[in-house]
Coordinates of C-alpha atoms and ligand atoms in Angstrom, one line a residue:
M1130 CA -0.1 0.1 -0.1
K1131 CA 1.9 3.0 -1.3
H1132 CA 1.5 5.9 1.4
I1133 CA 3.6 8.5 3.3
D1134 CA 4.6 8.2 7.0
V1135 CA 3.3 11.0 9.2
K1136 CA 6.7 11.6 10.6
E1137 CA 8.1 12.0 7.1
L1138 CA 5.1 14.3 6.3
F1139 CA 5.9 16.6 9.2
F1140 CA 9.8 16.6 9.1
N1141 CA 10.0 17.2 5.3
S1142 CA 6.8 19.0 5.1
E1143 CA 8.1 21.4 2.2
N1144 CA 8.4 18.5 0.0
Y1145 CA 4.8 17.7 0.2
K1146 CA 3.3 21.3 0.7
N1147 CA 0.0 21.5 -1.4
K1148 CA 0.5 18.2 -3.1
S1149 CA -1.8 15.2 -3.0
V1150 CA -0.4 12.6 -0.3
T1151 CA -1.8 9.1 0.8
V1152 CA -1.6 8.4 4.6
C1153 CA -2.7 5.6 6.7
G1154 CA -3.5 5.4 10.4
W1155 CA -5.7 4.9 13.2
V1156 CA -8.5 7.6 14.5
R1157 CA -7.4 9.0 17.8
T1158 CA -10.3 11.6 18.0
W1159 CA -12.8 13.1 16.0
R1160 CA -15.3 16.0 15.8
D1161 CA -18.2 16.4 13.6
S1162 CA -20.3 19.8 12.6
K1163 CA -22.7 19.9 9.9
A1164 CA -20.6 20.5 7.0
I1165 CA -17.0 19.5 8.2
S1166 CA -15.6 16.8 10.1
F1167 CA -12.2 16.7 11.9
I1168 CA -10.1 13.6 12.5
E1169 CA -6.8 13.5 14.2
L1170 CA -4.9 10.4 12.7
N1171 CA -1.9 8.7 14.1
D1172 CA 0.1 6.1 12.3
G1173 CA 2.7 5.3 15.1
T1174 CA 5.7 6.8 13.4
C1175 CA 5.6 10.0 15.6
L1176 CA 4.0 11.3 18.5
R1177 CA 2.0 13.9 16.3
N1178 CA -1.2 13.4 14.8
V1179 CA -2.1 14.6 11.3
Q1180 CA -5.4 16.5 11.3
L1181 CA -7.8 15.5 8.6
I1182 CA -10.4 17.9 7.3
I1183 CA -13.2 16.3 5.8
E1184 CA -15.8 18.7 3.8
K1185 CA -18.8 16.3 3.7
D1186 CA -20.0 17.3 0.3
K1187 CA -16.4 16.4 -1.3
V1188 CA -16.1 12.8 0.3
E1189 CA -18.2 9.6 -0.1
E1190 CA -20.9 9.8 2.5
N1191 CA -20.7 6.2 3.9
S1192 CA -16.7 6.2 4.3
V1193 CA -16.9 9.4 6.3
K1194 CA -19.6 7.7 8.5
L1195 CA -17.6 4.8 9.3
A1196 CA -14.4 6.8 9.8
L1197 CA -16.0 8.8 12.6
A1198 CA -15.1 6.2 15.3
V1199 CA -12.1 6.1 17.7
G1200 CA -9.6 3.3 16.8
T1201 CA -10.7 2.8 13.2
A1202 CA -7.9 2.2 10.6
L1203 CA -8.1 4.5 7.7
C1204 CA -6.3 5.3 4.4
V1205 CA -6.8 8.7 3.2
I1206 CA -6.0 10.7 0.0
G1207 CA -5.9 14.5 0.4
D1208 CA -4.0 17.4 -0.1
F1209 CA -1.4 18.4 2.5
V1210 CA -2.0 22.1 3.3
P1211 CA -0.7 24.7 5.5
S1212 CA -2.9 25.6 8.4
E1213 CA -2.8 28.2 11.0
R1214 CA -3.7 26.0 13.8
N1215 CA -1.8 23.0 13.0
G1216 CA 1.2 23.9 11.1
Y1217 CA -0.2 21.6 8.0
E1218 CA -3.5 19.4 7.7
I1219 CA -4.9 17.1 5.0
S1220 CA -7.8 18.1 3.1
V1221 CA -9.3 15.1 2.3
K1222 CA -10.6 13.7 -1.1
E1223 CA -10.9 10.1 -0.3
I1224 CA -11.4 7.7 2.4
T1225 CA -11.0 4.0 2.5
V1226 CA -11.7 2.3 6.1
L1227 CA -9.2 -0.5 6.5
G1228 CA -10.7 -1.8 9.6
E1229 CA -13.7 -0.5 11.5
C1230 CA -13.6 -0.1 15.2
P1231 CA -16.6 -0.9 17.3
T1232 CA -17.5 1.2 20.5
D1233 CA -16.4 -1.5 22.8
Y1234 CA -12.8 -0.3 21.8
P1235 CA -11.3 0.3 25.2
L1236 CA -9.4 3.4 24.5
Q1237 CA -12.1 5.9 23.9
K1238 CA -10.9 8.7 26.3
K1239 CA -7.9 10.8 25.7
H1240 CA -6.2 9.9 28.9
H1241 CA -6.1 6.5 30.7
T1242 CA -4.4 5.5 33.8
L1243 CA -1.2 3.5 33.4
E1244 CA -2.9 0.9 35.7
F1245 CA -5.8 0.6 33.4
L1246 CA -3.4 0.3 30.5
R1247 CA -1.5 -2.7 32.0
T1248 CA -4.7 -4.6 31.8
I1249 CA -4.7 -4.3 28.0
P1250 CA -1.0 -4.6 26.8
H1251 CA -2.0 -5.6 23.4
L1252 CA -3.4 -2.0 22.8
R1253 CA -0.9 0.1 24.7
P1254 CA 1.1 0.9 21.6
R1255 CA -1.9 2.7 20.3
T1256 CA -1.6 5.4 23.1
R1257 CA 0.5 8.5 23.1
Y1258 CA 2.2 7.4 26.3
F1259 CA 3.6 4.2 25.0
E1260 CA 4.2 5.4 21.4
A1261 CA 6.5 7.7 23.4
V1262 CA 8.0 4.9 25.6
F1263 CA 8.6 2.6 22.6
A1264 CA 10.1 5.4 20.5
V1265 CA 12.8 6.1 23.2
R1266 CA 13.4 2.5 23.8
N1267 CA 14.0 2.1 20.2
E1268 CA 16.4 5.1 20.1
L1269 CA 18.2 4.1 23.2
S1270 CA 18.8 0.6 21.7
Y1271 CA 20.2 2.0 18.6
A1272 CA 22.5 4.4 20.7
I1273 CA 23.8 1.6 22.6
H1274 CA 24.9 -0.4 19.5
K1275 CA 26.1 2.7 18.1
Y1276 CA 28.4 3.4 20.9
F1277 CA 30.0 0.1 21.1
H1278 CA 30.2 -0.3 17.2
E1279 CA 31.9 3.3 17.0
H1280 CA 34.4 2.1 19.8
G1281 CA 35.4 -1.2 18.1
Y1282 CA 33.5 -3.6 20.3
K1283 CA 32.2 -6.9 18.7
Y1284 CA 28.6 -7.6 19.3
M1285 CA 28.2 -11.4 20.7
H1286 CA 25.2 -13.4 20.8
T1287 CA 25.6 -15.4 23.9
P1288 CA 23.4 -18.5 24.8
I1289 CA 20.0 -18.0 26.4
L1290 CA 19.8 -21.6 27.2
T1291 CA 22.3 -22.3 29.7
G1292 CA 23.4 -25.5 31.9
S1293 CA 25.3 -23.6 34.3
D1294 CA 24.2 -21.7 37.2
C1295 CA 26.1 -18.7 35.5
E1296 CA 27.2 -16.9 38.3
G1297 CA 24.9 -17.0 41.0
A1298 CA 23.3 -13.6 40.0
G1299 CA 19.7 -14.8 40.8
E1300 CA 17.2 -17.5 40.8
M1301 CA 16.8 -19.2 37.5
F1302 CA 14.0 -20.4 35.4
R1303 CA 14.2 -24.1 34.6
V1304 CA 13.7 -25.3 31.1
T1305 CA 12.4 -28.7 30.3
T1306 CA 10.5 -30.8 27.8
Q1307 CA 9.5 -33.7 30.2
P1308 CA 6.7 -33.5 32.5
W1309 CA 7.5 -34.7 36.2
D1310 CA 6.6 -38.2 37.0
A1311 CA 7.0 -39.7 40.3
K1312 CA 8.8 -42.7 38.8
Y1313 CA 11.9 -40.7 39.0
K1314 CA 14.0 -41.7 42.0
T1315 CA 16.4 -38.9 41.9
E1316 CA 16.9 -35.4 40.3
Q1317 CA 19.6 -36.8 38.1
E1318 CA 17.5 -39.4 36.8
Y1319 CA 15.0 -37.0 35.9
Y1320 CA 17.4 -34.8 34.0
D1321 CA 19.0 -37.6 32.4
G1322 CA 16.1 -38.3 30.1
D1323 CA 15.2 -34.6 29.4
F1324 CA 16.2 -32.8 26.1
F1325 CA 19.6 -31.8 27.1
G1326 CA 20.3 -34.8 29.3
T1327 CA 21.0 -32.5 32.1
K1328 CA 19.5 -29.4 34.0
A1329 CA 19.0 -26.6 31.9
S1330 CA 17.9 -22.9 32.7
L1331 CA 17.3 -19.7 31.0
T1332 CA 20.4 -17.4 31.6
V1333 CA 20.5 -14.6 34.2
S1334 CA 23.5 -13.1 32.4
G1335 CA 25.7 -13.5 29.1
Q1336 CA 28.8 -12.4 31.3
L1337 CA 30.6 -15.7 31.6
E1338 CA 30.3 -16.5 27.8
G1339 CA 31.1 -12.8 27.1
E1340 CA 34.3 -13.1 29.0
I1341 CA 35.2 -16.2 27.1
A1342 CA 34.7 -14.4 23.8
A1343 CA 36.6 -11.1 25.0
M1344 CA 39.6 -13.3 25.9
G1345 CA 40.1 -13.9 22.3
L1346 CA 38.4 -10.9 20.6
G1347 CA 39.5 -8.1 23.0
K1348 CA 36.4 -6.1 23.9
I1349 CA 32.9 -7.3 23.0
Y1350 CA 29.3 -6.7 24.2
T1351 CA 26.1 -8.6 24.5
F1352 CA 22.6 -7.3 24.3
G1353 CA 20.1 -9.7 24.7
P1354 CA 17.2 -10.9 27.1
T1355 CA 18.1 -12.3 30.6
F1356 CA 15.8 -13.8 33.1
R1357 CA 15.7 -13.6 36.9
A1358 CA 13.3 -15.8 38.9
E1359 CA 13.4 -13.6 42.3
H1360 CA 10.0 -13.0 43.8
S1361 CA 11.0 -9.3 43.7
N1362 CA 7.6 -7.8 43.1
T1363 CA 8.8 -4.2 43.0
T1364 CA 8.6 -1.2 40.3
R1365 CA 12.1 -2.1 39.2
H1366 CA 12.2 -5.7 38.7
A1367 CA 11.1 -7.8 35.8
A1368 CA 11.5 -11.5 35.1
E1369 CA 12.6 -11.1 31.7
F1370 CA 14.7 -7.8 31.0
W1371 CA 17.0 -6.7 28.3
H1372 CA 20.8 -6.8 29.2
I1373 CA 23.9 -5.0 28.1
E1374 CA 26.9 -6.5 29.0
P1375 CA 30.4 -5.2 27.6
E1376 CA 33.4 -7.1 28.4
V1377 CA 36.8 -5.6 28.1
C1378 CA 40.3 -7.0 28.1
F1379 CA 43.3 -5.1 29.4
A1380 CA 41.1 -2.9 31.5
D1381 CA 41.0 -2.5 35.3
L1382 CA 38.3 -1.2 37.5
H1383 CA 39.2 2.5 36.9
D1384 CA 39.1 1.8 33.1
I1385 CA 35.7 0.3 33.2
I1386 CA 34.3 3.1 35.3
E1387 CA 35.5 5.6 32.9
I1388 CA 33.9 3.6 30.0
A1389 CA 30.7 3.1 31.9
E1390 CA 30.4 7.0 32.6
D1391 CA 31.2 7.8 28.9
F1392 CA 28.8 5.5 27.7
I1393 CA 25.9 6.3 29.7
K1394 CA 26.4 10.1 28.9
S1395 CA 26.8 9.2 25.3
I1396 CA 23.5 7.3 25.0
I1397 CA 21.6 9.9 26.8
K1398 CA 23.1 12.5 24.7
D1399 CA 21.8 10.5 21.5
V1400 CA 18.4 10.2 23.0
I1401 CA 18.3 13.9 24.0
N1402 CA 19.3 14.8 20.3
N1403 CA 17.0 12.3 18.6
C1404 CA 13.7 12.2 21.1
S1405 CA 12.9 15.8 21.7
E1406 CA 9.2 15.4 21.3
E1407 CA 8.9 12.4 23.3
L1408 CA 11.0 13.8 26.3
A1409 CA 9.0 17.0 26.2
F1410 CA 6.0 14.7 26.5
F1411 CA 7.6 12.9 29.5
S1412 CA 8.6 16.0 31.3
E1413 CA 5.0 16.9 31.4
R1414 CA 3.4 13.4 31.9
A1415 CA 5.9 11.7 33.9
E1416 CA 8.6 13.8 35.6
K1417 CA 8.8 17.6 35.9
G1418 CA 12.1 18.8 34.9
L1419 CA 13.3 15.7 33.2
I1420 CA 15.1 17.4 30.4
D1421 CA 17.1 19.5 32.8
K1422 CA 18.0 16.5 34.8
L1423 CA 19.3 14.6 31.8
N1424 CA 21.3 17.9 30.5
S1425 CA 23.0 18.0 33.8
V1426 CA 24.0 14.4 33.9
I1427 CA 25.6 14.7 30.6
S1428 CA 27.7 17.6 31.6
S1429 CA 28.7 16.9 35.1
D1430 CA 31.0 14.2 36.6
F1431 CA 29.5 11.1 38.2
A1432 CA 30.3 11.0 42.0
K1433 CA 32.4 8.1 43.4
V1434 CA 32.6 6.7 46.7
T1435 CA 33.9 3.5 48.5
Y1436 CA 31.4 1.2 50.2
T1437 CA 33.3 1.6 53.2
E1438 CA 32.9 5.6 53.1
A1439 CA 29.3 5.1 52.0
V1440 CA 28.6 3.2 55.2
E1441 CA 30.4 5.8 57.2
I1442 CA 28.1 8.6 55.4
L1443 CA 25.1 6.5 56.1
K1444 CA 25.8 5.9 59.8
K1445 CA 26.4 9.7 60.1
S1446 CA 23.3 10.7 58.3
G1447 CA 21.0 10.9 61.4
K1448 CA 18.3 9.1 59.6
E1449 CA 16.4 6.3 60.8
F1450 CA 16.8 3.6 58.4
K1451 CA 14.5 0.5 58.3
F1452 CA 17.6 -1.7 57.6
P1453 CA 20.2 -0.7 60.1
V1454 CA 23.8 -0.2 58.5
E1455 CA 26.8 -2.2 59.3
W1456 CA 30.0 -2.7 57.3
G1457 CA 29.3 -5.7 55.5
C1458 CA 25.5 -5.5 55.0
D1459 CA 24.1 -5.2 51.4
L1460 CA 22.8 -1.5 50.7
Q1461 CA 19.2 -1.7 50.5
T1462 CA 17.0 0.6 48.4
E1463 CA 16.5 3.3 51.2
H1464 CA 20.5 3.5 51.5
E1465 CA 21.0 4.1 47.9
K1466 CA 18.4 6.6 47.7
Y1467 CA 19.9 8.5 50.4
L1468 CA 23.2 8.4 49.1
T1469 CA 22.4 9.3 45.4
E1470 CA 19.4 11.6 46.1
E1471 CA 20.1 13.4 49.3
Y1472 CA 23.8 13.1 50.0
F1473 CA 25.5 13.4 46.5
G1474 CA 22.4 14.5 44.4
K1475 CA 23.7 12.9 41.1
P1476 CA 24.6 9.6 39.7
L1477 CA 27.1 7.7 41.9
F1478 CA 29.5 5.0 41.6
V1479 CA 29.9 2.9 45.0
T1480 CA 33.1 0.8 44.8
D1481 CA 34.9 -1.8 46.7
Y1482 CA 32.3 -3.8 48.2
P1483 CA 32.7 -6.5 50.8
A1484 CA 33.8 -9.8 48.8
D1485 CA 31.1 -11.9 51.0
I1486 CA 28.3 -10.0 49.5
K1487 CA 29.4 -10.1 45.8
S1488 CA 29.9 -12.7 43.1
F1489 CA 32.8 -15.2 43.0
Y1490 CA 34.3 -13.6 39.7
M1491 CA 35.3 -10.3 41.2
K1492 CA 38.9 -9.4 41.8
L1493 CA 39.8 -9.5 45.4
N1494 CA 41.3 -6.3 46.5
P1495 CA 44.8 -6.3 48.3
D1496 CA 42.8 -5.8 51.6
G1497 CA 41.6 -9.5 51.2
K1498 CA 38.2 -8.3 52.2
T1499 CA 36.7 -6.3 49.4
V1500 CA 36.5 -6.8 45.5
A1501 CA 37.1 -4.4 42.8
A1502 CA 33.4 -3.7 41.9
T1503 CA 31.1 -1.0 41.7
D1504 CA 27.4 -0.4 41.2
L1505 CA 26.3 2.8 39.4
L1506 CA 23.3 4.3 41.3
M1507 CA 21.0 6.8 39.7
P1508 CA 18.7 9.2 41.5
G1509 CA 15.2 7.9 41.2
V1510 CA 15.9 4.3 40.0
G1511 CA 18.6 3.2 42.0
E1512 CA 21.2 0.7 40.6
I1513 CA 21.5 0.6 37.0
I1514 CA 24.8 -1.0 36.5
G1515 CA 26.5 -3.8 38.2
C1516 CA 30.2 -3.7 37.3
S1517 CA 33.5 -5.2 38.3
E1518 CA 37.1 -6.0 37.5
R1519 CA 37.2 -9.8 36.9
E1520 CA 39.5 -12.2 39.1
A1521 CA 42.3 -13.0 36.6
D1522 CA 44.5 -15.1 38.9
L1523 CA 43.8 -18.7 38.5
D1524 CA 44.3 -19.8 42.2
K1525 CA 42.3 -16.9 43.8
L1526 CA 39.5 -17.5 41.5
K1527 CA 39.4 -21.1 42.4
A1528 CA 39.6 -20.3 46.1
A1529 CA 36.6 -17.7 45.8
M1530 CA 34.5 -20.6 44.1
Q1531 CA 35.6 -23.1 46.7
K1532 CA 34.6 -20.6 49.4
R1533 CA 30.8 -20.6 47.8
D1534 CA 31.0 -24.4 47.5
M1535 CA 30.9 -24.1 43.7
S1536 CA 31.8 -27.2 41.5
L1537 CA 35.2 -26.4 39.8
D1538 CA 34.3 -29.1 37.1
A1539 CA 31.3 -27.3 35.9
Y1540 CA 33.6 -24.2 35.1
T1541 CA 36.6 -25.9 33.3
E1542 CA 36.2 -23.9 30.3
Y1543 CA 35.9 -20.7 32.2
L1544 CA 38.9 -21.5 34.4
D1545 CA 40.9 -22.3 31.3
T1546 CA 40.7 -18.4 30.3
R1547 CA 42.8 -17.9 33.6
K1548 CA 44.9 -20.9 32.9
F1549 CA 46.0 -20.0 29.4
G1550 CA 47.1 -16.2 28.9
S1551 CA 45.1 -14.6 31.6
V1552 CA 44.6 -10.9 31.4
P1553 CA 43.2 -8.2 33.4
H1554 CA 39.7 -7.5 32.3
S1555 CA 36.6 -6.0 33.4
G1556 CA 32.9 -5.5 32.5
F1557 CA 29.4 -4.4 33.4
G1558 CA 25.9 -5.1 33.0
L1559 CA 23.2 -2.4 32.4
G1560 CA 19.5 -3.2 32.4
L1561 CA 17.9 -1.5 29.5
E1562 CA 14.6 -1.0 31.2
R1563 CA 16.4 0.7 34.2
I1564 CA 18.1 3.3 32.1
L1565 CA 15.1 3.7 30.1
M1566 CA 13.0 4.6 33.3
Y1567 CA 15.7 6.8 34.2
I1568 CA 15.8 8.7 30.9
T1569 CA 12.0 8.9 30.5
G1570 CA 10.8 9.4 34.3
V1571 CA 8.6 6.4 33.8
Q1572 CA 8.2 5.0 37.4
N1573 CA 7.3 1.3 36.7
I1574 CA 9.4 -1.1 35.0
R1575 CA 6.0 -2.7 33.7
D1576 CA 5.4 0.5 31.5
T1577 CA 8.8 0.0 29.6
L1578 CA 8.1 -3.5 28.2
L1579 CA 5.6 -4.6 25.5
Y1580 CA 4.6 -7.5 27.6
P1581 CA 6.2 -7.1 31.1
R1582 CA 6.9 -10.5 32.8
T1583 CA 6.7 -10.1 36.6
V1584 CA 5.9 -12.5 39.6
G1585 CA 2.4 -14.0 38.9
S1586 CA 2.0 -12.2 35.5
L1587 CA 2.9 -13.8 32.4
Ligands
LIG1389 O1 23.9 -6.6 39.0 P1 23.7 -7.8 38.2 O2 23.0 -8.9 38.5 O3 24.9 -8.0 37.3 C1 25.3 -9.0 36.6 O4 24.3 -9.7 36.0 C2 26.7 -9.1 35.9 N1 26.9 -10.4 35.2 C3 26.9 -7.8 35.0 C4 28.1 -8.0 34.3 O5 29.1 -7.5 35.0 N2 28.3 -8.2 33.2 O6 22.8 -7.1 36.9 C5 23.1 -6.0 36.2 C6 22.0 -5.0 35.9 C7 21.4 -4.3 37.2 O7 22.3 -3.2 37.5 C8 20.2 -3.8 36.6 O8 20.2 -2.7 35.9 C9 19.8 -5.1 35.6 O9 20.9 -5.7 35.4 N3 18.7 -5.9 36.5 C10 17.6 -5.9 36.2 N4 16.7 -5.1 35.5 C11 15.3 -5.5 35.8 N5 14.6 -6.4 36.4 C12 15.7 -7.1 37.1 N6 15.1 -8.3 37.8 C13 16.9 -6.9 37.0 N7 18.1 -7.5 37.8 C14 19.2 -7.1 37.4

């Protein structure tokens, strides 16, 4: 069906001025008077609707009658003419109704609550809010690929099905093709007859395979779905989220922190440059002052504090935290909030966490107690990046695994990377939805995904 995108019409309007154009889309709103009808048509290519002016005596009567219903899909031919109110509008000559829309279409009102829209995920892309979310999500994904491509990283596709517990980053979803049967005496007997002949799961992270690729290709990144089965029913946790994980050889913690900051600023800059309408929309609908916030993030340095210093700051804060703070404890949301929103008031790298609360693969610091790891905390959304220098020393890595009762046999290939030509290397993981929440001001991760998967909701 030959037609012109509404975005193209508005962005290159001079090319179409006073010419006959064909556009397609869905009716967002309509008004009717005796001689003229007005339709706001949206085709999803940009936030803006194109206004259709229908002089009733010039257009076939029945097609006009059918077109005047919210949600109806139309193909329209008309002249693209300048207008005082709308910049441009289409003076309609012909309407073809592609799909009628009965009155039980749930999106009759101009605004619906996000809670209500979550009950109809299949229709959310037809709303302005979700058009904006998915436009920014798209631009952000492109900016991420662009950054790594321009900096010489190779994009790796790491497996989603995995036989290893990866890194203990989170609870895993099991994958099986065979039903449970009481005839199995042991777990092993059950898995022996399964598709892979062993226990299989959905990966929580592509990092370990990413490290294997980087230990030959120098620097790589992954960008794919990962899965977490924790029962964390919060506004920031999804069971399926998109994970960006660069892995860089010949880089220590300081190098990777520099890369992470440069990367975050670069992708935010790209979104500011390419999504101005969407960001203006979100600063009205989701977070006042959003654009100023983003501009200030890209123009100032992120703060840095060690975990040990952070604990001291929290203890001296005079705040009554629900979870008391002691050296060795995991920082809770309330602690992260205080540090990044009240104390530092900007994005914050917390570094050098106690080894006991972090993963086995993180490089042990000379103090023997802490690891060369950092979390990047953002005001409003908390942790968006988990990052570390990896333990490159084979004996220390084995010791860290044994301390956690991990089976070395299950990791022989991973350990080989330390046995054969080990090098210092570092990497991080960024949750796409978390940075999207930060950039748009969207408060709930359920509103950043087409079909969010969360506890009890598939
Ligand atoms: O801190 P995490 O668990 O780190 C890893 O998985 C490492 N393997 C990363 C690496 O070094 N390559 O997760 C990294 C990031 C978090 O900071 C957060 O942004 C996101 O992944 N994330 C989630 N996002 C949405 N829902 C969840 N349930 C998430 N869990 C983690």
